[in-house]
Coordinates of C-alpha atoms in Angstrom, one line a residue:
Chain A
M31 CA 54.9 -84.9 -3.8
T32 CA 51.2 -85.8 -3.3
P33 CA 48.4 -84.0 -4.9
L34 CA 46.3 -81.6 -2.7
L35 CA 43.1 -82.9 -4.2
K36 CA 42.4 -86.1 -6.0
V37 CA 39.1 -86.5 -7.7
E38 CA 38.2 -90.0 -8.9
G39 CA 35.2 -90.9 -11.0
L40 CA 32.9 -88.2 -9.6
T41 CA 29.3 -88.7 -10.8
K42 CA 26.1 -86.9 -10.0
R43 CA 22.8 -87.6 -11.6
Y44 CA 19.6 -85.7 -11.3
G45 CA 17.2 -88.6 -11.8
A46 CA 17.7 -89.7 -15.4
R47 CA 19.7 -86.6 -16.3
I48 CA 23.4 -86.4 -15.9
G49 CA 24.8 -83.6 -13.7
C50 CA 28.4 -84.6 -14.2
A51 CA 29.8 -88.0 -15.1
D52 CA 33.0 -89.8 -14.3
V53 CA 35.2 -86.8 -13.7
S54 CA 38.7 -87.6 -12.5
F55 CA 41.7 -85.3 -12.0
D56 CA 44.5 -84.4 -9.6
L57 CA 45.1 -80.9 -8.3
W58 CA 48.6 -80.1 -7.1
P59 CA 49.6 -77.7 -4.4
G60 CA 49.8 -74.1 -5.8
E61 CA 48.0 -75.0 -9.0
V62 CA 45.0 -73.2 -10.4
M63 CA 42.6 -75.3 -12.3
G64 CA 40.0 -73.8 -14.6
I65 CA 36.7 -75.5 -15.5
V66 CA 35.0 -74.1 -18.6
G67 CA 31.9 -75.0 -20.5
E68 CA 28.6 -73.5 -21.5
S69 CA 25.6 -73.1 -19.2
G70 CA 24.2 -76.5 -18.1
S71 CA 27.4 -78.4 -18.9
G72 CA 27.7 -79.6 -15.3
K73 CA 30.6 -77.4 -14.1
S74 CA 28.8 -75.9 -11.1
T75 CA 27.4 -79.4 -10.2
L76 CA 31.0 -80.7 -10.2
L77 CA 32.2 -77.8 -8.1
N78 CA 29.4 -78.2 -5.5
C79 CA 30.1 -82.0 -5.3
M80 CA 33.8 -81.3 -4.7
A81 CA 33.1 -78.7 -2.1
G82 CA 30.7 -80.9 -0.2
H83 CA 27.5 -78.9 -0.9
L84 CA 26.0 -81.7 -3.0
A85 CA 26.3 -85.4 -2.3
P86 CA 27.6 -87.1 -5.4
D87 CA 26.2 -90.5 -6.5
A88 CA 29.6 -92.1 -7.1
G89 CA 33.3 -91.3 -6.9
R90 CA 35.8 -90.0 -4.4
V91 CA 37.2 -86.6 -3.5
M92 CA 40.4 -87.2 -1.7
F93 CA 41.9 -84.2 0.1
D94 CA 45.4 -84.0 1.7
T95 CA 44.4 -83.0 5.2
R96 CA 47.0 -81.5 7.6
T97 CA 46.7 -84.2 10.2
E98 CA 45.6 -87.4 8.6
G99 CA 47.0 -87.1 5.0
M100 CA 44.8 -88.1 2.1
K101 CA 41.2 -88.5 3.2
D102 CA 37.9 -89.0 1.3
T103 CA 35.9 -85.8 2.0
I104 CA 32.6 -87.5 0.9
T105 CA 32.7 -90.2 3.5
M106 CA 34.1 -88.1 6.3
S107 CA 31.8 -86.9 9.1
E108 CA 29.9 -83.7 8.9
P109 CA 31.8 -81.9 11.7
E110 CA 35.1 -82.8 10.0
R111 CA 33.8 -81.5 6.6
R112 CA 32.6 -78.3 8.2
M113 CA 35.9 -77.8 10.0
L114 CA 37.6 -78.2 6.6
G115 CA 35.1 -75.8 5.1
R116 CA 36.1 -73.0 7.5
T117 CA 39.9 -73.7 7.7
D118 CA 41.6 -75.3 4.7
W119 CA 38.8 -74.7 2.1
A120 CA 37.2 -71.6 0.9
F121 CA 34.2 -71.1 -1.4
V122 CA 33.6 -67.9 -3.4
H123 CA 30.1 -67.7 -4.7
Q124 CA 29.1 -66.1 -8.0
H125 CA 26.7 -63.8 -6.2
A126 CA 28.5 -62.1 -3.2
R127 CA 25.1 -62.0 -1.4
D128 CA 25.1 -65.8 -1.2
G129 CA 28.5 -65.8 0.5
L130 CA 28.2 -62.8 2.8
R131 CA 26.0 -62.0 5.8
M132 CA 24.3 -58.9 4.5
N133 CA 23.2 -57.6 7.9
V134 CA 26.6 -57.9 9.5
S135 CA 29.3 -55.3 9.1
A136 CA 32.3 -55.9 6.8
G137 CA 34.6 -56.5 9.8
G138 CA 32.2 -59.1 11.2
N139 CA 32.0 -60.8 7.9
V140 CA 35.7 -61.1 7.7
G141 CA 36.0 -62.1 11.3
E142 CA 33.3 -64.8 11.3
R143 CA 35.7 -67.6 10.1
L144 CA 38.2 -66.6 12.7
M145 CA 35.6 -66.7 15.5
A146 CA 34.3 -70.0 14.1
V147 CA 37.7 -71.6 14.6
G148 CA 38.0 -70.2 18.1
A149 CA 39.4 -66.6 18.0
R150 CA 38.2 -64.9 21.1
H151 CA 40.2 -61.7 21.2
Y152 CA 38.3 -58.7 19.7
G153 CA 41.3 -56.6 19.1
E154 CA 43.1 -59.3 17.1
I155 CA 40.1 -60.2 15.1
R156 CA 39.6 -56.6 14.2
D157 CA 43.2 -56.1 13.3
S158 CA 43.2 -59.1 10.9
A159 CA 39.9 -57.9 9.4
E160 CA 41.4 -54.5 8.8
D161 CA 44.5 -56.1 7.3
W162 CA 42.4 -58.2 4.9
L163 CA 40.2 -55.3 3.9
G164 CA 43.4 -53.5 2.9
R165 CA 44.6 -56.5 0.9
V166 CA 41.4 -56.6 -1.1
E167 CA 41.6 -52.8 -1.6
I168 CA 38.7 -51.9 0.6
D169 CA 39.3 -48.7 2.6
S170 CA 39.6 -49.6 6.3
S171 CA 37.2 -46.7 7.1
R172 CA 34.5 -49.0 5.7
I173 CA 35.1 -51.7 8.3
D174 CA 31.8 -51.0 10.2
D175 CA 29.7 -50.6 7.1
R176 CA 27.3 -53.4 6.0
P177 CA 27.8 -55.1 2.7
T178 CA 24.5 -53.6 1.5
A179 CA 26.3 -50.3 1.3
F180 CA 29.0 -51.7 -0.9
S181 CA 29.1 -51.8 -4.7
G182 CA 29.0 -55.2 -6.5
G183 CA 32.8 -55.3 -7.0
M184 CA 33.4 -54.4 -3.4
Q185 CA 31.0 -57.1 -2.2
Q186 CA 32.9 -59.6 -4.3
R187 CA 36.2 -58.5 -2.9
L188 CA 34.8 -58.6 0.6
Q189 CA 33.7 -62.1 0.0
I190 CA 37.2 -63.0 -1.1
A191 CA 38.7 -61.4 2.1
R192 CA 36.2 -63.3 4.3
N193 CA 37.2 -66.6 2.7
L194 CA 40.9 -66.1 2.7
V195 CA 41.3 -64.8 6.3
T196 CA 42.0 -68.2 7.8
G197 CA 44.7 -69.0 5.2
P198 CA 43.0 -71.8 3.3
R199 CA 44.9 -74.0 1.0
L200 CA 42.2 -74.7 -1.6
V201 CA 39.7 -72.2 -2.9
F202 CA 36.6 -73.1 -4.9
M203 CA 35.4 -70.2 -7.1
D204 CA 32.1 -70.2 -8.9
E205 CA 32.1 -67.6 -11.6
P206 CA 33.9 -65.0 -9.4
T207 CA 33.7 -62.3 -12.0
G208 CA 30.1 -63.0 -13.1
G209 CA 27.8 -60.0 -13.2
L210 CA 30.6 -57.4 -12.8
D211 CA 31.5 -54.9 -15.5
V212 CA 34.7 -55.3 -17.3
S213 CA 36.9 -52.7 -15.6
V214 CA 35.8 -54.1 -12.2
Q215 CA 36.5 -57.6 -13.5
A216 CA 40.0 -56.6 -14.5
R217 CA 40.8 -55.3 -11.1
L218 CA 39.3 -58.3 -9.4
L219 CA 41.3 -60.6 -11.7
D220 CA 44.4 -58.7 -10.9
L221 CA 43.8 -59.0 -7.2
L222 CA 43.0 -62.7 -7.4
R223 CA 46.1 -63.4 -9.4
G224 CA 48.2 -61.5 -6.9
L225 CA 46.6 -63.4 -3.9
V226 CA 46.9 -66.8 -5.5
R227 CA 50.6 -66.2 -6.3
E228 CA 51.4 -64.6 -3.0
M229 CA 49.7 -67.2 -0.7
G230 CA 50.5 -70.2 -2.9
L231 CA 46.8 -71.1 -3.1
S232 CA 45.4 -73.9 -5.1
A233 CA 42.2 -73.0 -6.7
I234 CA 39.5 -74.5 -8.8
I235 CA 37.7 -71.8 -10.9
V236 CA 34.5 -72.5 -12.7
T237 CA 33.7 -69.9 -15.4
H238 CA 32.4 -69.5 -18.9
D239 CA 34.7 -66.6 -19.5
L240 CA 37.8 -67.8 -21.3
A241 CA 39.7 -64.6 -20.6
V242 CA 39.4 -65.4 -16.8
V243 CA 41.0 -68.8 -17.2
R244 CA 43.6 -67.5 -19.6
L245 CA 44.8 -65.0 -16.9
L246 CA 44.4 -67.2 -13.8
A247 CA 44.5 -70.9 -14.6
D248 CA 47.5 -73.2 -15.1
R249 CA 45.4 -76.0 -16.4
L250 CA 42.0 -76.3 -18.0
M251 CA 39.2 -78.7 -18.2
V252 CA 36.5 -78.3 -20.9
M253 CA 33.1 -79.7 -20.0
K254 CA 30.1 -80.5 -22.2
D255 CA 26.9 -82.3 -21.2
G256 CA 28.4 -83.4 -17.9
H257 CA 31.6 -85.0 -19.4
V258 CA 35.1 -83.6 -19.6
V259 CA 35.8 -83.4 -23.3
E260 CA 39.3 -82.0 -23.2
A261 CA 41.9 -81.2 -20.5
G262 CA 45.4 -79.8 -20.6
L263 CA 47.6 -76.8 -20.0
T264 CA 45.6 -73.6 -20.4
D265 CA 47.6 -72.1 -23.3
Q266 CA 47.7 -75.4 -25.0
V267 CA 44.0 -76.0 -24.9
L268 CA 43.1 -72.4 -25.8
D269 CA 45.7 -72.0 -28.6
D270 CA 45.4 -75.5 -30.1
P271 CA 42.0 -76.9 -29.3
Q272 CA 41.5 -80.5 -30.3
H273 CA 37.9 -81.3 -29.6
A274 CA 35.3 -79.9 -31.9
Y275 CA 33.4 -78.3 -29.0
T276 CA 36.5 -76.6 -27.6
Q277 CA 37.2 -75.3 -31.1
L278 CA 33.7 -73.9 -31.2
L279 CA 34.1 -72.4 -27.7
V280 CA 37.4 -70.7 -28.5
S281 CA 36.2 -69.4 -31.8
S282 CA 33.0 -68.0 -30.2
V283 CA 34.9 -65.4 -28.1
L284 CA 34.1 -61.9 -29.3
Q285 CA 37.0 -59.9 -30.5
V286 CA 36.8 -56.2 -29.8
Chain B
M253 CA -11.1 -76.8 44.5
S254 CA -12.8 -76.3 41.1
D255 CA -13.9 -78.7 38.4
Y256 CA -10.5 -78.5 36.7
N257 CA -8.1 -81.4 36.7
F258 CA -5.3 -80.6 39.1
A259 CA -3.3 -77.7 37.7
Y260 CA -5.6 -77.3 34.6
L261 CA -3.7 -79.7 32.2
D262 CA -4.9 -83.3 31.8
E263 CA -2.7 -86.1 33.2
Q264 CA -1.5 -87.3 29.8
T265 CA -0.3 -83.8 28.8
K266 CA 1.5 -83.4 32.1
R267 CA 3.2 -86.7 31.6
M268 CA 4.3 -85.6 28.1
I269 CA 5.7 -82.4 29.5
R270 CA 7.5 -84.2 32.4
R271 CA 9.2 -86.4 29.8
A272 CA 10.4 -83.3 28.0
I273 CA 11.6 -81.9 31.3
L274 CA 13.5 -85.0 32.2
K275 CA 15.1 -85.1 28.8
G276 CA 16.0 -81.5 29.2
L277 CA 17.6 -82.2 32.6
A278 CA 19.6 -85.1 31.1
I279 CA 21.0 -82.9 28.4
P280 CA 21.5 -79.5 30.0
G281 CA 20.9 -76.6 27.6
Y282 CA 19.4 -78.7 24.8
Q283 CA 16.1 -77.5 23.5
V284 CA 13.6 -80.4 23.8
P285 CA 10.5 -80.0 21.5
F286 CA 7.2 -80.7 23.1
A287 CA 3.5 -80.6 22.1
S288 CA 2.7 -77.2 23.6
R289 CA -1.1 -76.9 24.5
E290 CA -3.4 -73.9 24.0
M291 CA -3.6 -72.3 27.4
P292 CA -6.3 -69.9 28.6
M293 CA -4.0 -66.9 28.1
P294 CA -2.3 -65.3 25.1
Y295 CA 1.1 -66.4 23.8
G296 CA 3.7 -64.1 25.3
W297 CA 2.0 -64.2 28.7
G298 CA 3.9 -67.2 29.9
T299 CA 2.1 -70.1 28.4
G300 CA 5.4 -72.1 28.3
G301 CA 6.2 -71.4 31.9
V302 CA 2.6 -72.1 33.0
Q303 CA 2.7 -75.5 31.3
V304 CA 6.0 -76.4 32.9
S305 CA 4.8 -75.2 36.3
A306 CA 1.5 -77.2 35.9
A307 CA 3.6 -80.4 35.2
T308 CA 5.9 -79.7 38.1
L309 CA 3.4 -78.7 40.8
T310 CA 2.1 -81.2 43.5
P311 CA -0.7 -80.4 45.9
E312 CA 1.9 -79.8 48.7
D313 CA 3.8 -77.2 46.8
R314 CA 3.9 -73.5 47.5
L315 CA 4.0 -71.3 44.4
K316 CA 5.5 -67.9 43.9
V317 CA 5.2 -66.0 40.6
I318 CA 7.5 -63.2 39.6
D319 CA 7.0 -60.7 36.8
Q320 CA 10.1 -58.6 36.1
G321 CA 11.0 -59.1 39.7
A322 CA 7.7 -58.0 41.1
D323 CA 5.0 -60.1 42.8
D324 CA 2.2 -57.6 42.3
T325 CA 2.1 -56.9 38.5
T326 CA -0.5 -58.2 36.1
N327 CA 1.3 -61.2 34.8
A328 CA 2.3 -62.4 38.3
V329 CA -1.1 -61.8 39.8
S330 CA -3.0 -63.5 37.1
I331 CA -0.8 -66.6 36.9
R332 CA -0.9 -66.9 40.7
K333 CA -4.7 -66.7 40.7
F334 CA -4.8 -69.2 37.8
F335 CA -3.0 -71.9 39.9
E336 CA -4.9 -71.0 43.1
R337 CA -8.0 -71.7 41.2
T338 CA -7.0 -74.7 39.1
A339 CA -4.6 -76.5 41.5
G340 CA -5.6 -75.1 44.8
V341 CA -2.0 -74.9 45.9
E342 CA -0.8 -72.4 48.5
T343 CA 0.8 -69.3 47.1
T344 CA 3.3 -66.9 48.6
E345 CA 5.4 -63.8 47.8
D346 CA 8.2 -65.0 50.1
T347 CA 11.1 -66.4 48.0
A348 CA 12.5 -68.5 50.8
S349 CA 9.3 -70.4 51.6
A350 CA 8.2 -71.1 48.0
S351 CA 9.0 -74.5 46.5
V352 CA 8.1 -73.7 42.9
I353 CA 8.9 -70.2 41.5
Q354 CA 7.7 -69.2 38.1
T355 CA 9.5 -66.2 36.9
R356 CA 9.4 -63.8 34.0
H357 CA 12.7 -62.0 33.2
R358 CA 14.3 -62.1 36.7
I359 CA 16.1 -64.4 39.1
P360 CA 15.3 -63.7 42.8
E361 CA 18.1 -61.9 44.7
A362 CA 17.9 -64.3 47.6
P363 CA 19.9 -67.5 46.9
L364 CA 17.7 -70.5 46.0
T365 CA 18.1 -73.9 47.7
E366 CA 18.0 -77.5 46.6
D367 CA 14.3 -77.8 47.6
Q368 CA 13.2 -75.2 45.0
V369 CA 12.4 -75.3 41.3
L370 CA 12.7 -72.1 39.2
V371 CA 10.6 -72.0 36.1
Y372 CA 11.4 -69.4 33.5
Q373 CA 9.0 -68.1 30.8
V374 CA 10.8 -68.0 27.5
P375 CA 9.6 -66.0 24.5
I376 CA 12.3 -67.2 22.0
P377 CA 14.4 -70.2 23.1
E378 CA 16.8 -70.2 20.1
P379 CA 19.8 -68.0 20.8
L380 CA 20.8 -68.1 17.2
R381 CA 17.4 -67.1 15.8
F382 CA 18.2 -63.6 14.8
L383 CA 21.5 -64.6 13.3
E384 CA 20.3 -67.6 11.3
P385 CA 16.6 -67.7 10.4
S386 CA 16.5 -71.4 9.4
E387 CA 15.5 -73.8 12.2
I388 CA 17.0 -76.7 10.3
E389 CA 20.3 -74.8 10.1
T390 CA 20.3 -73.7 13.8
R391 CA 19.6 -77.3 14.9
K392 CA 22.5 -78.5 12.8
M393 CA 24.7 -75.8 14.3
H394 CA 23.8 -76.9 17.9
A395 CA 24.4 -80.5 16.9
L396 CA 27.8 -79.7 15.5
E397 CA 28.7 -77.1 18.1
D398 CA 29.1 -74.6 15.3
Y399 CA 28.9 -71.5 17.5
G400 CA 31.2 -69.0 15.7
L401 CA 28.1 -67.0 14.7
M402 CA 27.2 -66.2 18.3
H403 CA 30.5 -64.3 18.7
V404 CA 29.8 -62.4 15.4
K405 CA 26.8 -60.9 17.2
L406 CA 29.0 -59.8 20.1
Y407 CA 31.6 -58.5 17.7
E408 CA 28.9 -56.4 16.0
D409 CA 27.9 -55.0 19.4
I410 CA 31.5 -53.9 20.2
A411 CA 32.1 -52.6 16.7
R412 CA 28.9 -50.4 16.9
H413 CA 28.7 -49.5 20.6
G414 CA 32.3 -49.8 21.8
Q415 CA 31.2 -52.5 24.3
I416 CA 29.0 -55.6 24.4
A417 CA 25.6 -53.8 24.4
T418 CA 23.5 -56.9 24.9
A419 CA 22.0 -56.2 28.3
Y420 CA 19.4 -59.0 28.5
A421 CA 19.0 -62.5 27.1
Y422 CA 22.7 -62.6 27.1
P423 CA 23.9 -65.9 25.5
V424 CA 25.5 -68.5 27.8
K425 CA 27.3 -71.8 27.2
V426 CA 26.2 -74.7 29.4
E427 CA 28.8 -77.2 30.7
G428 CA 31.0 -76.3 27.7
R429 CA 28.5 -77.7 25.2
Y430 CA 25.2 -76.0 24.3
V431 CA 24.8 -72.3 23.8
M432 CA 21.6 -71.3 25.5
D433 CA 19.3 -68.4 25.6
P434 CA 18.7 -67.6 29.3
S435 CA 15.4 -66.0 28.6
P436 CA 15.3 -62.2 28.8
I437 CA 16.8 -61.9 32.2
P438 CA 19.1 -59.0 32.7
K439 CA 22.7 -60.0 32.3
F440 CA 23.1 -59.0 35.9
D441 CA 21.4 -62.3 36.7
N442 CA 23.5 -64.5 34.4
P443 CA 26.2 -65.4 37.1
K444 CA 23.4 -66.6 39.4
M445 CA 22.5 -69.3 37.0
S446 CA 25.9 -71.0 37.3
G447 CA 26.1 -73.5 40.1
M448 CA 22.6 -72.7 41.3
A449 CA 21.3 -75.3 43.9
A450 CA 17.7 -75.1 42.5
I451 CA 16.5 -76.9 39.4
Q452 CA 16.0 -74.4 36.6
L453 CA 13.4 -75.2 33.9
F454 CA 12.7 -73.1 30.8
G455 CA 9.4 -73.3 28.9
A456 CA 8.6 -71.6 25.6
G457 CA 4.9 -72.1 24.8
R458 CA 4.6 -70.6 21.3
E459 CA 8.0 -72.0 20.2
Q460 CA 7.2 -75.4 21.8
R461 CA 10.5 -75.9 23.4
I462 CA 11.6 -76.9 27.0
Y463 CA 15.1 -76.8 28.3
A464 CA 16.6 -77.2 31.7
L465 CA 19.6 -76.8 34.0
P466 CA 20.1 -79.4 36.7
P467 CA 21.4 -78.2 40.1
Y468 CA 25.0 -77.0 40.2
T469 CA 25.4 -76.7 36.4
Q470 CA 28.2 -74.7 35.0
V471 CA 26.9 -71.8 33.0
V472 CA 29.4 -69.4 31.3
S473 CA 28.4 -66.1 29.7
L474 CA 30.1 -65.7 26.3
D475 CA 32.6 -62.9 25.8
F476 CA 35.9 -61.8 24.3
Q477 CA 39.2 -62.0 26.1
D478 CA 39.7 -58.2 25.8
F479 CA 36.0 -57.5 26.4
P480 CA 35.1 -59.7 29.4
F481 CA 31.5 -60.3 30.5
E482 CA 30.3 -57.8 33.0
A483 CA 27.1 -58.2 35.1
S484 CA 26.0 -54.6 34.9
K485 CA 23.3 -52.8 37.0
A486 CA 22.3 -49.2 37.6
D487 CA 25.1 -47.5 39.6
A488 CA 23.1 -46.5 42.7
P489 CA 21.7 -48.0 45.9
C490 CA 18.0 -48.8 46.2
D491 CA 16.1 -45.7 47.3
L492 CA 13.7 -47.6 49.5
C493 CA 15.9 -50.2 51.2
G494 CA 19.4 -49.0 50.5
A495 CA 20.6 -52.3 49.0
E496 CA 23.7 -51.9 46.9
D497 CA 23.9 -55.4 45.5
S498 CA 20.4 -55.8 43.9
Y499 CA 19.2 -55.2 40.4
L500 CA 17.4 -51.9 40.2
D501 CA 14.5 -50.5 38.3
E502 CA 14.5 -46.8 37.4
V503 CA 11.2 -45.2 38.2
I504 CA 10.3 -41.8 36.8
V505 CA 8.4 -40.1 39.7
D506 CA 7.3 -36.7 38.2
D507 CA 7.5 -34.8 34.9
A508 CA 10.4 -32.6 36.2
G509 CA 13.1 -35.2 35.8
G510 CA 12.6 -36.7 39.2
R511 CA 13.6 -40.4 39.4
M512 CA 14.3 -43.0 41.9
F513 CA 16.0 -46.4 41.8
V514 CA 14.2 -49.3 43.5
C515 CA 14.9 -53.0 43.8
S516 CA 13.4 -54.9 41.0
D517 CA 12.9 -57.8 43.3
T518 CA 10.0 -56.6 45.5
D519 CA 10.1 -59.4 48.0
Y520 CA 13.8 -58.8 48.6
C521 CA 13.2 -55.1 49.1
R522 CA 10.2 -55.7 51.4
A523 CA 12.2 -58.2 53.5
R524 CA 15.1 -55.7 53.8
R525 CA 12.9 -52.9 54.9
A526 CA 11.1 -55.1 57.4
A527 CA 14.6 -55.8 58.8
G528 CA 15.1 -52.1 59.3
H529 CA 17.2 -51.1 56.3
V530 CA 16.2 -47.7 54.9
G531 CA 17.2 -46.1 51.7
A532 CA 17.5 -42.4 50.8
Q533 CA 13.7 -42.0 50.1
G534 CA 12.5 -44.9 52.2
K535 CA 11.1 -42.7 54.9
T536 CA 9.1 -40.3 52.7
E537 CA 7.7 -43.2 50.8
D538 CA 6.3 -44.7 54.0
A539 CA 4.7 -41.4 54.9
A540 CA 3.0 -41.0 51.5

């Protein structure tokens, strides 16, 4: 079995400062990887480098493409990368507003990726939009409403529907539960967990919320100052942290 | 002849515009940036079209100017006068005898020939403008043929109105490559662009873009399989000349709900009436 994504020595510097340094790992099909760390630890930089939003200074991001097998996504051409970005990859932004078209209806938002890969049948596009709204628990009567009329949690769920409609194999998530209140977070996590299991998705989730990775992630990387300080199975890292920083992180979680 | 250089613009400027036109013809549908000049008329009055016409005209040309199909409205009259004065070229209202036709928002009903050039005035050349505000991003989308967003607009139309409600400036795909804004012509005129014998040039003065379609270029209006493109017009014959196949203007004639439909192309209507065709109100109109 080959890994779905193979990251080798990924480095990004902002001038003299380090964004992330020498990060390497393999992500296997169906696996969910969590990346945790405090603000400024380089986890978002790492995610953006992997997803092709930022150009890294060194390293390789190999992806198991459907047609050509393992291919470096950093050196591949822009059209190829964009194609990947709207078929096999998905990116869920922390703020739903960054990932949605706010002046386009919910149905149009979900249908955009389908139309971008060549769907030209209105009825079919609308049917799959309706189907996906249902899957993320948005009432299908809201299909023609704009995201501005949605609550924060609904916007986030709509963003997820919009990303998953083309059946991607790898989802990048940047703080998917950030800025939502806890009950909405719980529902969203439940939904995500269901979708990940049901579709066999691989995912990389960046978060500072340890509860999120506890629920969703199979494996965990802990980052500090741009470096990965500890990695391993989620339960193992959270229950028996080895690195001093991880110990601090785990012990800082508030108990209710 | 006046003291102006031929057709108002200096020779270097015309050369620069001709280069842009040639590039546009070489890459049908691609928007070529050019250094648009200040013209002695406000933006929105056809400064782009006038510059393209000025660079295209020769002293032997005969110019026709159309404004919304009509030869006798302000825009058409003033631009025609402008070139009469600065270029001293012959002008005409007859479509068939004109060699350069500058048009605002219409394509003449009479088929054009290989000896003619059609110059469009374009307000906003970028078909993706209202979907994606960033020029950097739209250029990238054109370069990468990333046109999914255009269909999102059509999807929104159907979702909201039950049909594709875009009635003018209906987006087209040129030779299977570039998505192009055909300028605000009614979508009734879209099919005429495809395979046209005449050269079609598009000038946007404020936006500083020129694009072009060489003769016999394939132009396809975007649509969905289950909502195909339809070249719509008012469902009536012309009240003056009885034409059933021309694009019609609706004219309110009194304040009691009276209305009539007349050809938007005045030259076409005039020619038909001269040939003896009479519409429902054609007679009374003559008497008045």
